[in-house]
CSV table of C-alpha atoms in Angstrom, one decimal:
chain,number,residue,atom,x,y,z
A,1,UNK,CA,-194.5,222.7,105.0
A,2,UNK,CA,-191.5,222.4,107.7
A,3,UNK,CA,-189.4,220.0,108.8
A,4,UNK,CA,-188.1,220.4,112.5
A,5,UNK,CA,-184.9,220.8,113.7
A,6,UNK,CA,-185.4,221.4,117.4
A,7,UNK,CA,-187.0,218.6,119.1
A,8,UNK,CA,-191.0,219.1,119.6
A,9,UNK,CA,-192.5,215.8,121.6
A,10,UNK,CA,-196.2,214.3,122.1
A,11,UNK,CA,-195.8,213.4,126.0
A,12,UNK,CA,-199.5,213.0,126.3
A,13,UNK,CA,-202.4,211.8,123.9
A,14,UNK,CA,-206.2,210.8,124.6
A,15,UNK,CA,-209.5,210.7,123.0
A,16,UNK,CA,-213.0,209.8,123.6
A,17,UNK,CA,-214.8,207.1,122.7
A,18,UNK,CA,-216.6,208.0,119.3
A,19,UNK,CA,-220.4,207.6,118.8
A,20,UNK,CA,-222.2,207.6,116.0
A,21,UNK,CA,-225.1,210.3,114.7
A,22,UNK,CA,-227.5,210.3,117.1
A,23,UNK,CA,-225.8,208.0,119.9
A,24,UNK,CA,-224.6,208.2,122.7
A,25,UNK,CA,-222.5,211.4,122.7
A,26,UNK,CA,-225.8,212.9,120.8
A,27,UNK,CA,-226.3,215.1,123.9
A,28,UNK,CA,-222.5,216.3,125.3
A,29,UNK,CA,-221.0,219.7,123.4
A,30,UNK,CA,-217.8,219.6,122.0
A,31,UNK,CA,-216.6,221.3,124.7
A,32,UNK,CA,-217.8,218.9,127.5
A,33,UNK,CA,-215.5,216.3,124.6
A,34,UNK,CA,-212.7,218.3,124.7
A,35,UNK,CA,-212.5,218.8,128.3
A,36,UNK,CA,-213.0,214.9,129.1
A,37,UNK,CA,-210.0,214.1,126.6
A,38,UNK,CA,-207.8,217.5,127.8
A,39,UNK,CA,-208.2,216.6,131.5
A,40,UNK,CA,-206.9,212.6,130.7
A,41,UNK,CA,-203.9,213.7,128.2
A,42,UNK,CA,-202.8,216.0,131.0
A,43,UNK,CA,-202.8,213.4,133.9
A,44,UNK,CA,-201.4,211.0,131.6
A,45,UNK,CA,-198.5,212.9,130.4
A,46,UNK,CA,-197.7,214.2,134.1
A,47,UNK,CA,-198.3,218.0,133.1
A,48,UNK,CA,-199.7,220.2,135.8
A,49,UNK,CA,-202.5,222.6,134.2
A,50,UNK,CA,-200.6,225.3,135.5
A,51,UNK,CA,-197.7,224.5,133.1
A,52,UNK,CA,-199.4,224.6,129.8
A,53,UNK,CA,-198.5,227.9,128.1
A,54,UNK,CA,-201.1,227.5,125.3
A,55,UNK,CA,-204.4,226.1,124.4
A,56,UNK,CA,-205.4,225.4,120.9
A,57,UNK,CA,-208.4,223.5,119.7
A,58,UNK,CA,-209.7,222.1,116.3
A,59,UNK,CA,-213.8,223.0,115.8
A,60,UNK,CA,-215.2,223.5,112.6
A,61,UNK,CA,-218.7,222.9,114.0
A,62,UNK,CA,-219.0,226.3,115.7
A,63,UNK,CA,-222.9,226.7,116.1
A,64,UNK,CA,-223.4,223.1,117.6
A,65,UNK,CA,-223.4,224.7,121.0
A,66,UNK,CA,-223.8,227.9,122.7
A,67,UNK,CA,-220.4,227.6,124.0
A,68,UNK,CA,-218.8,226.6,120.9
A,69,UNK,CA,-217.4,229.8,119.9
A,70,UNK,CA,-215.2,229.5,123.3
A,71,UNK,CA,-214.5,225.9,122.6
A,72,UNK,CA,-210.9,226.4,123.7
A,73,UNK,CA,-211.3,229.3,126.3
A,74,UNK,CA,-213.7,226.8,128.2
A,75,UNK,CA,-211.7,223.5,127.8
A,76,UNK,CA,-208.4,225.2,129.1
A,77,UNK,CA,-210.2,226.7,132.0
A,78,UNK,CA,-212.4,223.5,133.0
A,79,UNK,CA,-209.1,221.9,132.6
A,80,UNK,CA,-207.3,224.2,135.4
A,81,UNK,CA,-205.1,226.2,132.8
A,82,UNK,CA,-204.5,229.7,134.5
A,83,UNK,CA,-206.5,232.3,132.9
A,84,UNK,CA,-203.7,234.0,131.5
A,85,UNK,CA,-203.2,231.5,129.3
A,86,UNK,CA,-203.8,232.2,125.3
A,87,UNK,CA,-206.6,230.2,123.8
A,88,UNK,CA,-207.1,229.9,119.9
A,89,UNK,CA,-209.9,227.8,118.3
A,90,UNK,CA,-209.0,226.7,114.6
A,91,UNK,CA,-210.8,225.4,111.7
A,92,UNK,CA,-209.2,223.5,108.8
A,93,UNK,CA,-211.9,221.5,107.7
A,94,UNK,CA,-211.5,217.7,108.5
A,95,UNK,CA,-207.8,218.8,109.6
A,96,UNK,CA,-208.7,220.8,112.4
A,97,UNK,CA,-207.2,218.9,115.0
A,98,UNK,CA,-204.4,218.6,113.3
A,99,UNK,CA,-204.3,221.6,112.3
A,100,UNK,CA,-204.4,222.2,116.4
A,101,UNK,CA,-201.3,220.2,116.9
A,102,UNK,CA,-199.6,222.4,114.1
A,103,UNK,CA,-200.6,226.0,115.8
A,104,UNK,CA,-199.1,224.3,119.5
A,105,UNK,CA,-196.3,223.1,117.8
A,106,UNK,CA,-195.6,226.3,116.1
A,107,UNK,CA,-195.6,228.3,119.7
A,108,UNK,CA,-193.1,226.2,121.0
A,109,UNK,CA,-191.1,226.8,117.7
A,110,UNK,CA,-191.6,230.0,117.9
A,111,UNK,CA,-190.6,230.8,121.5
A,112,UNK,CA,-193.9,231.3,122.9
A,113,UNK,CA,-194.7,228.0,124.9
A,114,UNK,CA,-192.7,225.3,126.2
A,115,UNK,CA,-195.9,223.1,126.5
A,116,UNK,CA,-198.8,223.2,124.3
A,117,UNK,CA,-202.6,221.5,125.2
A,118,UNK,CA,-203.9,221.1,121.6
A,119,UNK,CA,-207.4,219.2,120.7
A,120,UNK,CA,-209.8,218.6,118.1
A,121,UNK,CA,-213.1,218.2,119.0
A,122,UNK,CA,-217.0,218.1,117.2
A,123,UNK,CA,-220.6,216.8,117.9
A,124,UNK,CA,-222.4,216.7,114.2
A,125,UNK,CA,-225.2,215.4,115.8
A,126,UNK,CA,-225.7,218.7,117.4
A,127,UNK,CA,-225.3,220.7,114.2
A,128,UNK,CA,-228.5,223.1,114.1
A,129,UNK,CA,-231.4,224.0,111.7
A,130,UNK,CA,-230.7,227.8,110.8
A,131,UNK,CA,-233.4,230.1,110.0
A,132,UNK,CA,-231.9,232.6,107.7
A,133,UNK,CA,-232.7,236.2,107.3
A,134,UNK,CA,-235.1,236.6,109.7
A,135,UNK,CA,-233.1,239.0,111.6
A,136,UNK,CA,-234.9,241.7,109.7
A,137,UNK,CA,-238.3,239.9,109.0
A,138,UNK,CA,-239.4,237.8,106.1
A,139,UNK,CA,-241.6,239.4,103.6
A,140,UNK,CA,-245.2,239.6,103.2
A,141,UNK,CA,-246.4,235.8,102.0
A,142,UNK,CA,-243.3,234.2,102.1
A,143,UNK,CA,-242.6,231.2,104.3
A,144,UNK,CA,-238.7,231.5,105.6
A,145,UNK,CA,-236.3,228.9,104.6
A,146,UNK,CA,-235.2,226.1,107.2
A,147,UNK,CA,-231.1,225.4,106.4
A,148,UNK,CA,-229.3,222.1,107.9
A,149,UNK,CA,-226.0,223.3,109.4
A,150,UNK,CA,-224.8,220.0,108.6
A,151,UNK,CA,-225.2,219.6,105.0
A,152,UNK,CA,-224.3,223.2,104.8
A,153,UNK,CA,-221.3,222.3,106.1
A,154,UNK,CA,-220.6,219.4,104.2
A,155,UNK,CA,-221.3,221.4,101.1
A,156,UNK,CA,-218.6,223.0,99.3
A,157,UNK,CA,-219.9,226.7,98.0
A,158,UNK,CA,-217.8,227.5,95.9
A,159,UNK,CA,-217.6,224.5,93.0
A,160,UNK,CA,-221.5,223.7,94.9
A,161,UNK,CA,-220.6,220.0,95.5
A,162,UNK,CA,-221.7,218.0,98.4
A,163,UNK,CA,-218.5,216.2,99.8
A,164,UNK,CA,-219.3,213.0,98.6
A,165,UNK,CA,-219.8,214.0,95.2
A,166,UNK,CA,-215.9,214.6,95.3
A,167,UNK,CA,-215.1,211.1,96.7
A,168,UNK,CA,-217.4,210.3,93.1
A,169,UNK,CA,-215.1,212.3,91.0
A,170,UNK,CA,-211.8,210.9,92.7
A,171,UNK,CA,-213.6,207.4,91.8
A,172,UNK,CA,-214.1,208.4,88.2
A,173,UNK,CA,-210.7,209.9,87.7
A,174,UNK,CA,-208.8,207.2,89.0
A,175,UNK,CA,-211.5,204.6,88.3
A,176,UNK,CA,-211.6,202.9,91.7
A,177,UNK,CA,-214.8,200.4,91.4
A,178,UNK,CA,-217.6,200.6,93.5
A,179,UNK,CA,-216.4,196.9,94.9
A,180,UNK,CA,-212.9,198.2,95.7
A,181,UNK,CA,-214.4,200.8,97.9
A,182,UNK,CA,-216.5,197.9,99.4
A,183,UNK,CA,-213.6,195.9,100.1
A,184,UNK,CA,-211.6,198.8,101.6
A,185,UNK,CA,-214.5,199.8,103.8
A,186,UNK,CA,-214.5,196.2,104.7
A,187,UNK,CA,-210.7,195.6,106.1
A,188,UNK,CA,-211.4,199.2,108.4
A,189,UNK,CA,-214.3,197.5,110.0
A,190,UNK,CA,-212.1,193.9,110.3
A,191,UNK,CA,-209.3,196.0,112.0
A,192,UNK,CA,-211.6,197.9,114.2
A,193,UNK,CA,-213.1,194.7,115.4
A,194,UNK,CA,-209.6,192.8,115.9
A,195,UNK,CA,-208.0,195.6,117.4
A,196,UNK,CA,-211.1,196.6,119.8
A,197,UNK,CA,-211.0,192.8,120.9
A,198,UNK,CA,-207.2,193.0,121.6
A,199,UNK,CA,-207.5,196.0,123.4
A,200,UNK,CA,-205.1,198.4,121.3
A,201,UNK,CA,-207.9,201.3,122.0
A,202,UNK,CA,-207.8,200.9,126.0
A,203,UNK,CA,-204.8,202.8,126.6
A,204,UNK,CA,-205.6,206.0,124.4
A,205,UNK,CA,-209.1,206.0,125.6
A,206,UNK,CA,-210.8,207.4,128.4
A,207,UNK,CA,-214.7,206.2,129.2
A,208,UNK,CA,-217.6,208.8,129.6
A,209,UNK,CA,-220.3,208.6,132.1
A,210,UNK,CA,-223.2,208.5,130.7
A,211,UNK,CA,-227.0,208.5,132.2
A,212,UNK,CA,-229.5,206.4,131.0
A,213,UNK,CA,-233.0,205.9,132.3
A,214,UNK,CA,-231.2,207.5,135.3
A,215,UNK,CA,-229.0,204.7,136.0
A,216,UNK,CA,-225.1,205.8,135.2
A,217,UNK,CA,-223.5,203.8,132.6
A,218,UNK,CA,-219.8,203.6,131.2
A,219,UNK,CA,-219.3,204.6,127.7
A,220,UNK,CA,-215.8,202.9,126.9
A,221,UNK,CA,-216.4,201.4,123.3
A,222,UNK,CA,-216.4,203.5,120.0
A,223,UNK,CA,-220.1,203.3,118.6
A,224,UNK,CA,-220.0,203.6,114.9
A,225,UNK,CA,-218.1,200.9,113.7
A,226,UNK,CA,-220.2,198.1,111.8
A,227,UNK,CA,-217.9,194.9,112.4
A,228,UNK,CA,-220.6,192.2,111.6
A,229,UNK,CA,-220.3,194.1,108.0
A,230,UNK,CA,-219.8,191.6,104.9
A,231,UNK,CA,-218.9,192.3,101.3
A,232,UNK,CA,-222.1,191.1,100.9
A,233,UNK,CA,-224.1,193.2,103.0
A,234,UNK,CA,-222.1,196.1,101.5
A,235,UNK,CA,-222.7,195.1,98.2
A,236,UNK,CA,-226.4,195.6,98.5
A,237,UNK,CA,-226.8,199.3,100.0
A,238,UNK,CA,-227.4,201.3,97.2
A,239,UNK,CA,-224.9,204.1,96.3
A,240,UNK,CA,-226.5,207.3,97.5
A,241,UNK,CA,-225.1,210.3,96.0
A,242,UNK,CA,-225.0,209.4,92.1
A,243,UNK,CA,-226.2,206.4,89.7
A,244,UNK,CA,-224.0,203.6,90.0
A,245,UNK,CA,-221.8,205.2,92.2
A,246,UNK,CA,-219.5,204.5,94.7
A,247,UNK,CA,-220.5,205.9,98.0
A,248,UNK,CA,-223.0,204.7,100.0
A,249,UNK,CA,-224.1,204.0,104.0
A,250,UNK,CA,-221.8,201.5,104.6
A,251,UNK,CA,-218.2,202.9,102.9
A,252,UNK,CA,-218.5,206.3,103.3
A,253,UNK,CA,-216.9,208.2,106.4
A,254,UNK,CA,-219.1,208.1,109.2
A,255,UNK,CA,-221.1,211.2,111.0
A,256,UNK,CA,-220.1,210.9,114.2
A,257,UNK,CA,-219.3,212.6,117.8
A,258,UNK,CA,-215.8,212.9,119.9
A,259,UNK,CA,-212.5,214.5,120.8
A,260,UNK,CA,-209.1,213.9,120.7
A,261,UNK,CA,-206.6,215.4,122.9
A,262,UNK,CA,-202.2,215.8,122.6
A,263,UNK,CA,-200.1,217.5,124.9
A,264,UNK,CA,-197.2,218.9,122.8
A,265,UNK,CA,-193.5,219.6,124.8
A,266,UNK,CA,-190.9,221.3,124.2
A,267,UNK,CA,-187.1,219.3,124.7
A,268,UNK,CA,-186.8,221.5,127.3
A,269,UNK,CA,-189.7,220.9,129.0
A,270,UNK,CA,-189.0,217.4,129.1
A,271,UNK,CA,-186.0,217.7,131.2
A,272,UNK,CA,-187.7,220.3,133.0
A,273,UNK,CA,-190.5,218.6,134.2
A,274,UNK,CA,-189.2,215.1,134.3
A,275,UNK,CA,-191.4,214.1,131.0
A,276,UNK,CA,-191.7,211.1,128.5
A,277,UNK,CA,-191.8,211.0,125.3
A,278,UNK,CA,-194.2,209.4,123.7
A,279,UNK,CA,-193.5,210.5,119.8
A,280,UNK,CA,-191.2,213.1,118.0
A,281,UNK,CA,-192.6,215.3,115.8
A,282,UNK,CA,-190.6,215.3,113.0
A,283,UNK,CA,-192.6,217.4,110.7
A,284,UNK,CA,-196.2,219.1,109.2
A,285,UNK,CA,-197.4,219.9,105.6
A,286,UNK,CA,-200.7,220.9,104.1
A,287,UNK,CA,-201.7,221.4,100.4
A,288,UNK,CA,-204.1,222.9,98.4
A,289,UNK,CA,-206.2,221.1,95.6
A,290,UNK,CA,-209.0,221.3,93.4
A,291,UNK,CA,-212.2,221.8,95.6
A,292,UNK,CA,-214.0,219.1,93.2
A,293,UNK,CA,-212.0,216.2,94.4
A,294,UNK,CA,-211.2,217.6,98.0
A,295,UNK,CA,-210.5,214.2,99.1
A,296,UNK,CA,-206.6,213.4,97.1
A,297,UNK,CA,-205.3,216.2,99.4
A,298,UNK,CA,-203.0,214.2,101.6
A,299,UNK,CA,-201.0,212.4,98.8
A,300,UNK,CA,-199.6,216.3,97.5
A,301,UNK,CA,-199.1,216.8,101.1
A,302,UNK,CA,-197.6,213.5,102.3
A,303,UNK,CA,-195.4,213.9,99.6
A,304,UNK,CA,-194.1,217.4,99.8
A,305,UNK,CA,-193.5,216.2,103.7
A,306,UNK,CA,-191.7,213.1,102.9
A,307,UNK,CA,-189.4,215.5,100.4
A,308,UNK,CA,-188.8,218.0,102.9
A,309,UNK,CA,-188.0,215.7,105.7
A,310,UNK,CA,-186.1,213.2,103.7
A,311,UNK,CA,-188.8,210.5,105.3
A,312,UNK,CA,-188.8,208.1,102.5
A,313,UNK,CA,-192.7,207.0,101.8
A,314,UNK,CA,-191.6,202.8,102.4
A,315,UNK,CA,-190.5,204.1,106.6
A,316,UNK,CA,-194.5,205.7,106.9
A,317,UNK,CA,-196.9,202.6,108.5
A,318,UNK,CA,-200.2,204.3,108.6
C-alpha cells in the first residue's frame, strides 16, 4: 500500500492481440508475447533499449515453455537491453503483471532505475500434462498419474477449491443471481464489440504474424470475445461448476493467450530523454482475503488505495 510522492510515469504501453484456448497464439511462448509487446512499448514511448535499467515480467505459468523460467532474461535481451541489466520474473497470481509494474515502479522509487520495462505475459494453452514422481520410478503394478498444469493451477491447495468454485461462494454470499452474471457478461461482450468497431484497441495494439497453411497472415483482432452473445444464448449454457450455479462457458473469465507491455519513467527521465507522459502513477495496493472467495480481493484493495491516496472512489472510471 503506497501512495507516491515523487512522480513515476507510464511513457509507453502495448499489448498483443489476445486469443483464445487453443487459437491462434496456441503455438507462440510467453516469451515470444512478451518480446512482441516489449519491442512496440519501447518504440512507442521513444526509449532506446539501452536506457532501460530494469526488466520485470509477470508469469505465473512457468512450465508452459522451456524458456519460461527466463521469461524476463530472454524478453530484455531479444528486446536489445544490455546484458547488464537486472531481470526479475514475478508471480502474483492473476496480478502478475501488475504486480510487474509495482516491482519497476519500486526501482525507480527506490533509486535503482530511472526507467523500468515491466510486462505480464502467459500462454494457458501451452500449460503441460505433468507426470509426477517418476523421477525415481513408479512402483511395481501401478500406472503413474497424468496431472493438468492448468487445472492445477487454477486449483487453490490449500482450501482445495477450483477458482470458480470461489466466484460460486461470492455468488452465494452476496446473492448475485445467475441472470445478473448473465447480464454483466453480456455488456463486456457489447463494449468489446463497440469499442473494437470504433477502433479504441488500434493504438495499444500491435498485430502478430502469423503462418497459416504457409501463407503469412496478420493477427490484429483479439480472439476470444463472443459479441453475437444474447441473454438468450447465455441463458441456456448450463452452469458448470455446481447445481444451479452461476458460472458457466459464456460468463466466466476466459482461458486465453497474450502479453501486455508498460514502460515505467522516472520524472527525471522524462526531461532527460525528451519523454511523454502518457499516465501518472499515483499509487499501488494489494490485500489479502479468504482463499474461498479469492475473487472480492480488489474491493479491500481499491479501498485501502483510495484511503491512502485520498482518491475518492466517484474520481475512479474503470
Amino acid at each position: 500500500m503506497t501512495s507516491l510522492l515523487r512522480g513515476v510515469y507510464i511513457v509507453g504501453a502495448k499489448r498483443t492481440p489476445f486469443g483464445t484456448m487453443g487459437g491462434k497464439l496456441k503455438d507462440h511462448t510467453p516469451t515470444q508475447l512478451a518480446v512482441v509487446a516489449g519491442k512496440a512499448a519501447l518504440e512507442s514511448a521513444g526509449v532506446k533499449p539501452e536506457n532501460v535499467d530494469v526488466c520485470v515480467g509477470g508469469i505465473v505459468n512457468q512450465v508452459a515453455a522451456k524458456d519460461s523460467p527466463y521469461c524476463s532474461r530472454h524478453v530484455a535481451l531479444h528486446c536489445g537491453l544490455p546484458q547488464k541489466t537486472p531481470c526479475l520474473n514475478v508471480n502474483r497470481l492473476c496480478g502478475s503483471g501488475f504486480q510487474a509494474a509495482v516491482n519497476g515502479v519500486q526501482e525507480i522509487l527506490l533509486g535503482n532505475a530511472e526507467i523500468a520495462l515491466t510486462f505480464g505475459s502467459e500462454n494457458m494453452s501451452l500449460s503441460p500434462f505433468i507426470l509426477r514422481d517418476a523421477r525415481f520410478g513408479v512402483k511395481f503394478g501401478l500406472q503413474p498419474e497424468m496431472e493438468c498444469s492448468l487445472v492445477a493451477t487454477l486449483t487453490d491447495m490449500y482450501c482445495k477449491l477450483p477458482m470458480a468454485i470461489t466466484a460460486e461462494n461470492l455468488a452465494d454470499k452476496y446473492k448475485i443471481s445467475r441472470q445478473e452474471v448473465d447480464q454483466f457478461a453480456l455488456r463486456s461482450q457489447k463494449r468489446w464489440a463497440e469499442a473494437n468497431k470504433a477502433g479504441r484497441f488500434k493504438e495499444e495494439m500491435v498485430p502478430i504474424t502469423l503462418k497459416v497453411k504457409g501463407k503469412e497472415v496478420l493477427f490484429d483482432t483479439d480472439e476470444h470475445p463472443r459479441p453475437d452473445s444474447t441473454i438468450e444464448s447465455l441463458a441456456k449454457l448450463p452452469a458448470l461448476f455446481k447445481k444451479d450455479g452461476t458460472v458457466t462457458a459464456g460468463n466466466a473469465s476466459g482461458i486465453c493467450d497474450g502479453a501486455g507491455s508498460i514502460v515505467i519513467a522516472s520524472e527525471e527521465a522524462l526531461k532527460k530523454h525528451n519523454l511523454k507522459p502518457l499516465a501518472r502513477i499515483v499509487g499501488y495496493s494489494y490485500v489479502g482475503v479468504d482463499p474461498t472467495i479469492m475473487g472480492i480481493g480488489p474491493v479491500p484493495a481499491i479501498r485501502q488505495l483510495c484511503e491512502k491516496t485520498g482518491v475518492k472512489q466517484n474520481r475512479l472510471h474503470i
